[in-house]
PDB file of C-alpha atoms in Angstrom:
ATOM      1  CA  MET A  23      23.188  71.045  80.474  1.00 88.00           C
ATOM      2  CA  GLU A  24      24.836  74.260  79.301  1.00 93.00           C
ATOM      3  CA  ASP A  25      22.983  76.400  76.771  1.00 94.00           C
ATOM      4  CA  GLN A  26      25.802  76.263  74.228  1.00 94.00           C
ATOM      5  CA  LYS A  27      25.792  72.460  74.388  1.00 95.00           C
ATOM      6  CA  ILE A  28      22.025  72.440  73.780  1.00 95.00           C
ATOM      7  CA  ILE A  29      22.452  74.763  70.804  1.00 94.00           C
ATOM      8  CA  GLU A  30      25.178  72.495  69.415  1.00 95.00           C
ATOM      9  CA  LEU A  31      22.760  69.556  69.695  1.00 95.00           C
ATOM     10  CA  TYR A  32      20.223  71.498  67.616  1.00 94.00           C
ATOM     11  CA  TRP A  33      22.891  72.249  65.020  1.00 95.00           C
ATOM     12  CA  ALA A  34      23.828  68.556  64.936  1.00 95.00           C
ATOM     13  CA  ARG A  35      20.070  67.755  64.557  1.00 95.00           C
ATOM     14  CA  GLU A  36      20.166  65.545  67.654  1.00 95.00           C
ATOM     15  CA  GLU A  37      16.745  64.863  69.203  1.00 93.00           C
ATOM     16  CA  GLU A  38      18.407  65.097  72.611  1.00 96.00           C
ATOM     17  CA  ALA A  39      18.308  68.876  72.079  1.00 95.00           C
ATOM     18  CA  ILE A  40      14.544  68.872  72.540  1.00 95.00           C
ATOM     19  CA  ARG A  41      14.716  66.769  75.702  1.00 96.00           C
ATOM     20  CA  ALA A  42      17.464  68.971  77.146  1.00 96.00           C
ATOM     21  CA  THR A  43      15.529  72.133  76.316  1.00 96.00           C
ATOM     22  CA  SER A  44      12.380  70.697  77.826  1.00 96.00           C
ATOM     23  CA  ASP A  45      14.207  69.671  80.996  1.00 96.00           C
ATOM     24  CA  LYS A  46      15.893  73.041  81.411  1.00 96.00           C
ATOM     25  CA  TYR A  47      13.196  75.431  80.148  1.00 95.00           C
ATOM     26  CA  GLY A  48       9.934  73.490  80.322  1.00 95.00           C
ATOM     27  CA  ARG A  49       8.866  75.187  83.539  1.00 93.00           C
ATOM     28  CA  LEU A  50       9.649  78.633  82.115  1.00 91.00           C
ATOM     29  CA  CYS A  51       7.598  77.884  78.994  1.00 93.00           C
ATOM     30  CA  ARG A  52       4.665  76.545  81.000  1.00 93.00           C
ATOM     31  CA  SER A  53       4.726  79.668  83.156  1.00 90.00           C
ATOM     32  CA  ILE A  54       4.737  81.999  80.159  1.00 91.00           C
ATOM     33  CA  VAL A  55       2.090  80.041  78.281  1.00 92.00           C
ATOM     34  CA  GLY A  56      -0.032  79.552  81.397  1.00 90.00           C
ATOM     35  CA  SER A  57      -0.238  83.289  82.002  1.00 87.00           C
ATOM     36  CA  ILE A  58      -1.636  83.788  78.497  1.00 89.00           C
ATOM     37  CA  LEU A  59      -3.787  80.727  77.840  1.00 89.00           C
ATOM     38  CA  VAL A  60      -6.588  79.526  80.104  1.00 84.00           C
ATOM     39  CA  SER A  61      -6.898  75.964  78.855  1.00 87.00           C
ATOM     40  CA  PRO A  62      -4.217  73.545  80.126  1.00 90.00           C
ATOM     41  CA  GLU A  63      -4.617  71.526  76.932  1.00 91.00           C
ATOM     42  CA  ASP A  64      -3.959  74.582  74.770  1.00 90.00           C
ATOM     43  CA  GLY A  65      -1.009  75.421  76.988  1.00 91.00           C
ATOM     44  CA  GLU A  66       0.542  71.976  76.679  1.00 93.00           C
ATOM     45  CA  GLU A  67       0.033  72.010  72.921  1.00 93.00           C
ATOM     46  CA  CYS A  68       1.688  75.412  72.764  1.00 94.00           C
ATOM     47  CA  VAL A  69       4.677  74.206  74.815  1.00 95.00           C
ATOM     48  CA  ASN A  70       5.066  71.243  72.449  1.00 94.00           C
ATOM     49  CA  ASP A  71       4.838  73.622  69.493  1.00 95.00           C
ATOM     50  CA  THR A  72       7.637  75.614  71.128  1.00 95.00           C
ATOM     51  CA  TRP A  73       9.964  72.611  70.880  1.00 96.00           C
ATOM     52  CA  LEU A  74       9.036  72.186  67.208  1.00 94.00           C
ATOM     53  CA  GLY A  75       9.535  75.904  66.612  1.00 94.00           C
ATOM     54  CA  LEU A  76      12.993  75.738  68.161  1.00 95.00           C
ATOM     55  CA  TRP A  77      13.853  72.651  66.103  1.00 95.00           C
ATOM     56  CA  ASN A  78      12.907  74.525  62.926  1.00 94.00           C
ATOM     57  CA  ALA A  79      14.617  77.790  63.910  1.00 93.00           C
ATOM     58  CA  ILE A  80      17.946  76.433  65.196  1.00 94.00           C
ATOM     59  CA  PRO A  81      19.679  76.278  62.723  1.00 89.00           C
ATOM     60  CA  PRO A  82      19.895  78.666  60.921  1.00 91.00           C
ATOM     61  CA  ARG A  83      19.675  80.926  63.998  1.00 89.00           C
ATOM     62  CA  ARG A  84      22.186  80.664  66.811  1.00 91.00           C
ATOM     63  CA  PRO A  85      20.654  82.513  69.789  1.00 91.00           C
ATOM     64  CA  SER A  86      23.069  84.220  72.145  1.00 89.00           C
ATOM     65  CA  ARG A  87      20.696  83.806  75.131  1.00 89.00           C
ATOM     66  CA  LEU A  88      18.807  80.545  74.827  1.00 93.00           C
ATOM     67  CA  ALA A  89      16.469  81.220  77.768  1.00 91.00           C
ATOM     68  CA  ALA A  90      15.289  84.500  76.237  1.00 89.00           C
ATOM     69  CA  TYR A  91      14.922  82.877  72.820  1.00 93.00           C
ATOM     70  CA  VAL A  92      12.915  79.939  74.178  1.00 94.00           C
ATOM     71  CA  GLY A  93      10.708  82.325  76.161  1.00 91.00           C
ATOM     72  CA  ARG A  94      10.114  84.481  73.112  1.00 91.00           C
ATOM     73  CA  VAL A  95       9.119  81.516  70.943  1.00 94.00           C
ATOM     74  CA  ALA A  96       6.755  80.201  73.642  1.00 94.00           C
ATOM     75  CA  ARG A  97       5.218  83.634  74.211  1.00 92.00           C
ATOM     76  CA  ASN A  98       4.663  84.320  70.523  1.00 91.00           C
ATOM     77  CA  LEU A  99       3.082  80.907  69.973  1.00 93.00           C
ATOM     78  CA  ALA A 100       0.859  81.373  73.028  1.00 92.00           C
ATOM     79  CA  LEU A 101      -0.298  84.787  71.804  1.00 89.00           C
ATOM     80  CA  LYS A 102      -1.096  83.364  68.363  1.00 89.00           C
ATOM     81  CA  ARG A 103      -2.960  80.452  69.921  1.00 88.00           C
ATOM     82  CA  TYR A 104      -4.760  82.842  72.234  1.00 84.00           C
ATOM     83  CA  ASP A 105      -5.959  84.973  69.328  1.00 81.00           C
ATOM     84  CA  TYR A 106      -7.121  81.873  67.497  1.00 81.00           C
ATOM     85  CA  VAL A 107      -8.923  80.251  70.433  1.00 76.00           C
ATOM     86  CA  THR A 108     -10.524  83.205  72.122  1.00 67.00           C
ATOM     87  CA  ALA A 109     -10.845  85.816  69.389  1.00 63.00           C
ATOM     88  CA  GLN A 110     -12.451  88.470  71.629  1.00 54.00           C
ATOM     89  CA  ARG A 111     -12.587  86.647  74.974  1.00 55.00           C
ATOM     90  CA  ARG A 112      -9.121  87.440  76.209  1.00 53.00           C
ATOM     91  CA  SER A 113      -7.572  86.717  79.565  1.00 60.00           C
ATOM     92  CA  PRO A 114      -8.317  89.731  81.767  1.00 63.00           C
ATOM     93  CA  GLU A 115      -4.656  90.111  82.774  1.00 66.00           C
ATOM     94  CA  ALA A 116      -3.403  90.007  79.195  1.00 67.00           C
ATOM     95  CA  VAL A 117      -6.007  92.568  78.112  1.00 63.00           C
ATOM     96  CA  ARG A 118      -5.236  94.851  81.054  1.00 68.00           C
ATOM     97  CA  SER A 119      -1.499  94.588  80.415  1.00 71.00           C
ATOM     98  CA  LEU A 120      -1.870  95.419  76.737  1.00 66.00           C
ATOM     99  CA  GLU A 121      -4.322  98.250  77.427  1.00 71.00           C
ATOM    100  CA  GLU A 122      -1.873  99.823  79.865  1.00 75.00           C
ATOM    101  CA  LEU A 123       0.811  99.849  77.166  1.00 72.00           C
ATOM    102  CA  GLU A 124      -1.568 101.172  74.522  1.00 69.00           C
ATOM    103  CA  GLY A 125      -0.527 104.764  75.158  1.00 66.00           C
ATOM    104  CA  CYS A 126       3.141 103.919  74.629  1.00 68.00           C
ATOM    105  CA  VAL A 127       3.036 101.583  71.647  1.00 60.00           C
ATOM    106  CA  SER A 128       0.321 101.630  69.053  1.00 54.00           C
ATOM    107  CA  GLY A 129      -0.610  99.052  66.480  1.00 53.00           C
ATOM    108  CA  ARG A 130      -1.078 101.593  63.708  1.00 50.00           C
ATOM    109  CA  GLU A 131      -0.201 100.821  60.123  1.00 47.00           C
ATOM    110  CA  SER A 132       2.751 103.261  60.161  1.00 41.00           C
ATOM    111  CA  VAL A 133       4.749 100.822  62.305  1.00 40.00           C
ATOM    112  CA  GLU A 134       4.369  97.948  59.913  1.00 50.00           C
ATOM    113  CA  THR A 135       7.698  97.164  58.295  1.00 63.00           C
ATOM    114  CA  GLU A 136      10.146  94.725  59.814  1.00 65.00           C
ATOM    115  CA  LEU A 137      12.890  97.347  59.923  1.00 70.00           C
ATOM    116  CA  GLU A 138      10.727  99.761  61.900  1.00 76.00           C
ATOM    117  CA  ASN A 139       9.645  96.981  64.269  1.00 73.00           C
ATOM    118  CA  ARG A 140      13.248  96.005  64.941  1.00 78.00           C
ATOM    119  CA  ARG A 141      14.179  99.619  65.626  1.00 82.00           C
ATOM    120  CA  ILE A 142      11.316  99.969  68.103  1.00 84.00           C
ATOM    121  CA  GLU A 143      12.317  96.705  69.796  1.00 84.00           C
ATOM    122  CA  GLN A 144      15.887  97.959  70.126  1.00 87.00           C
ATOM    123  CA  VAL A 145      14.806 101.341  71.511  1.00 89.00           C
ATOM    124  CA  ILE A 146      12.572  99.644  74.100  1.00 90.00           C
ATOM    125  CA  GLU A 147      15.296  97.165  75.013  1.00 89.00           C
ATOM    126  CA  ASP A 148      17.838  99.975  75.443  1.00 91.00           C
ATOM    127  CA  PHE A 149      15.338 101.916  77.544  1.00 94.00           C
ATOM    128  CA  LEU A 150      14.672  98.932  79.820  1.00 92.00           C
ATOM    129  CA  TRP A 151      18.369  98.235  80.364  1.00 92.00           C
ATOM    130  CA  ARG A 152      18.784 101.826  81.576  1.00 94.00           C
ATOM    131  CA  GLN A 153      16.136 101.350  84.267  1.00 95.00           C
ATOM    132  CA  GLU A 154      16.893 100.159  87.778  1.00 95.00           C
ATOM    133  CA  GLU A 155      16.740  96.370  88.032  1.00 94.00           C
ATOM    134  CA  GLU A 156      13.612  96.273  90.210  1.00 95.00           C
ATOM    135  CA  LYS A 157      11.698  98.586  87.849  1.00 95.00           C
ATOM    136  CA  ARG A 158      12.804  96.597  84.813  1.00 93.00           C
ATOM    137  CA  THR A 159      11.812  93.336  86.502  1.00 93.00           C
ATOM    138  CA  VAL A 160       8.349  94.593  87.454  1.00 95.00           C
ATOM    139  CA  PHE A 161       7.823  95.977  83.934  1.00 94.00           C
ATOM    140  CA  LEU A 162       8.801  92.682  82.290  1.00 90.00           C
ATOM    141  CA  LEU A 163       6.716  90.613  84.690  1.00 89.00           C
ATOM    142  CA  ARG A 164       3.681  92.687  83.789  1.00 91.00           C
ATOM    143  CA  TYR A 165       4.104  93.256  80.064  1.00 88.00           C
ATOM    144  CA  TRP A 166       6.169  90.295  78.902  1.00 86.00           C
ATOM    145  CA  TYR A 167       4.849  87.555  81.171  1.00 83.00           C
ATOM    146  CA  PHE A 168       1.360  89.122  81.614  1.00 84.00           C
ATOM    147  CA  MET A 169       1.582  88.558  85.350  1.00 86.00           C
ATOM    148  CA  SER A 170      -1.161  90.055  87.493  1.00 89.00           C
ATOM    149  CA  ILE A 171      -0.372  92.903  89.890  1.00 93.00           C
ATOM    150  CA  GLU A 172      -1.172  90.548  92.757  1.00 92.00           C
ATOM    151  CA  ASN A 173       1.316  87.937  91.537  1.00 90.00           C
ATOM    152  CA  ILE A 174       3.985  90.577  90.951  1.00 94.00           C
ATOM    153  CA  CYS A 175       3.503  91.729  94.548  1.00 95.00           C
ATOM    154  CA  ARG A 176       3.895  88.170  95.811  1.00 93.00           C
ATOM    155  CA  ARG A 177       6.961  87.570  93.689  1.00 91.00           C
ATOM    156  CA  THR A 178       8.745  90.847  94.486  1.00 94.00           C
ATOM    157  CA  GLY A 179       7.496  91.527  97.999  1.00 96.00           C
ATOM    158  CA  PHE A 180       6.341  95.025  96.980  1.00 96.00           C
ATOM    159  CA  GLY A 181       2.956  96.448  97.899  1.00 96.00           C
ATOM    160  CA  GLU A 182       0.249  96.902  95.296  1.00 96.00           C
ATOM    161  CA  SER A 183       0.500 100.699  95.277  1.00 96.00           C
ATOM    162  CA  LYS A 184       4.271 100.552  94.782  1.00 96.00           C
ATOM    163  CA  VAL A 185       3.949  98.150  91.843  1.00 96.00           C
ATOM    164  CA  LYS A 186       1.220 100.244  90.200  1.00 96.00           C
ATOM    165  CA  SER A 187       3.244 103.406  90.735  1.00 96.00           C
ATOM    166  CA  MET A 188       6.405 101.821  89.297  1.00 96.00           C
ATOM    167  CA  LEU A 189       4.509 100.617  86.244  1.00 95.00           C
ATOM    168  CA  SER A 190       2.850 103.969  85.674  1.00 95.00           C
ATOM    169  CA  ARG A 191       6.099 105.926  85.962  1.00 96.00           C
ATOM    170  CA  THR A 192       7.982 103.476  83.761  1.00 95.00           C
ATOM    171  CA  ARG A 193       5.256 103.672  81.082  1.00 94.00           C
ATOM    172  CA  GLN A 194       5.472 107.490  81.184  1.00 94.00           C
ATOM    173  CA  LYS A 195       9.251 107.389  80.853  1.00 95.00           C
ATOM    174  CA  LEU A 196       8.973 104.867  78.019  1.00 94.00           C
ATOM    175  CA  ARG A 197       6.512 107.080  76.180  1.00 92.00           C
ATOM    176  CA  GLN A 198       8.831 110.087  76.534  1.00 93.00           C
ATOM    177  CA  HIS A 199      11.805 108.017  75.434  1.00 92.00           C
ATOM    178  CA  LEU A 200       9.992 106.726  72.347  1.00 90.00           C
ATOM    179  CA  GLU A 201       8.954 110.270  71.431  1.00 90.00           C
ATOM    180  CA  GLN A 202      12.536 111.505  71.868  1.00 91.00           C
ATOM    181  CA  GLU A 203      13.685 108.742  69.540  1.00 89.00           C
ATOM    182  CA  GLY A 204      11.230 109.949  66.913  1.00 87.00           C
ATOM    183  CA  ILE A 205       8.853 107.022  67.180  1.00 83.00           C
ATOM    184  CA  GLU A 206       5.279 108.057  66.513  1.00 77.00           C
ATOM    185  CA  LEU A 207       2.714 106.846  69.011  1.00 69.00           C
TER     186      LEU A 207
END
């Protein structure tokens, strides 16, 4: 089913919207959630919470890219669940991914307001769209989907050293770009 049709079902408050979303994006959600959460039960609960989150968010929102919106809801719910369940025992890949980005994006109090957060999101999004497709893909696989280096290599066909090098260079460029945009790190 087309994304716009699914969105219209949400706006009409038709339960078919949830089934259609699950059929089309269930695998994507399970992949995202599975890379963050260890427990299959927690993962399944999080995927189900994604459908509820979409039901509550659409309307009033009308996402332009449903796949990205669904993925974002699933990811955010999985990260919240992860913090709740594990507190300090995080998935090694998620911790490594976040630690690698630490030098580019900090969690300091100065970046607290919603307006500032949206600006940073936009700057990062603009930066990523200016990168070559393969670099952008590797970056998103690592830092959005928390995929391990090994899995990125399998998925892209690149060697481990190439993936690590691409990630390192992209992080350096991102840091420079954020500094040029006046974003404090």
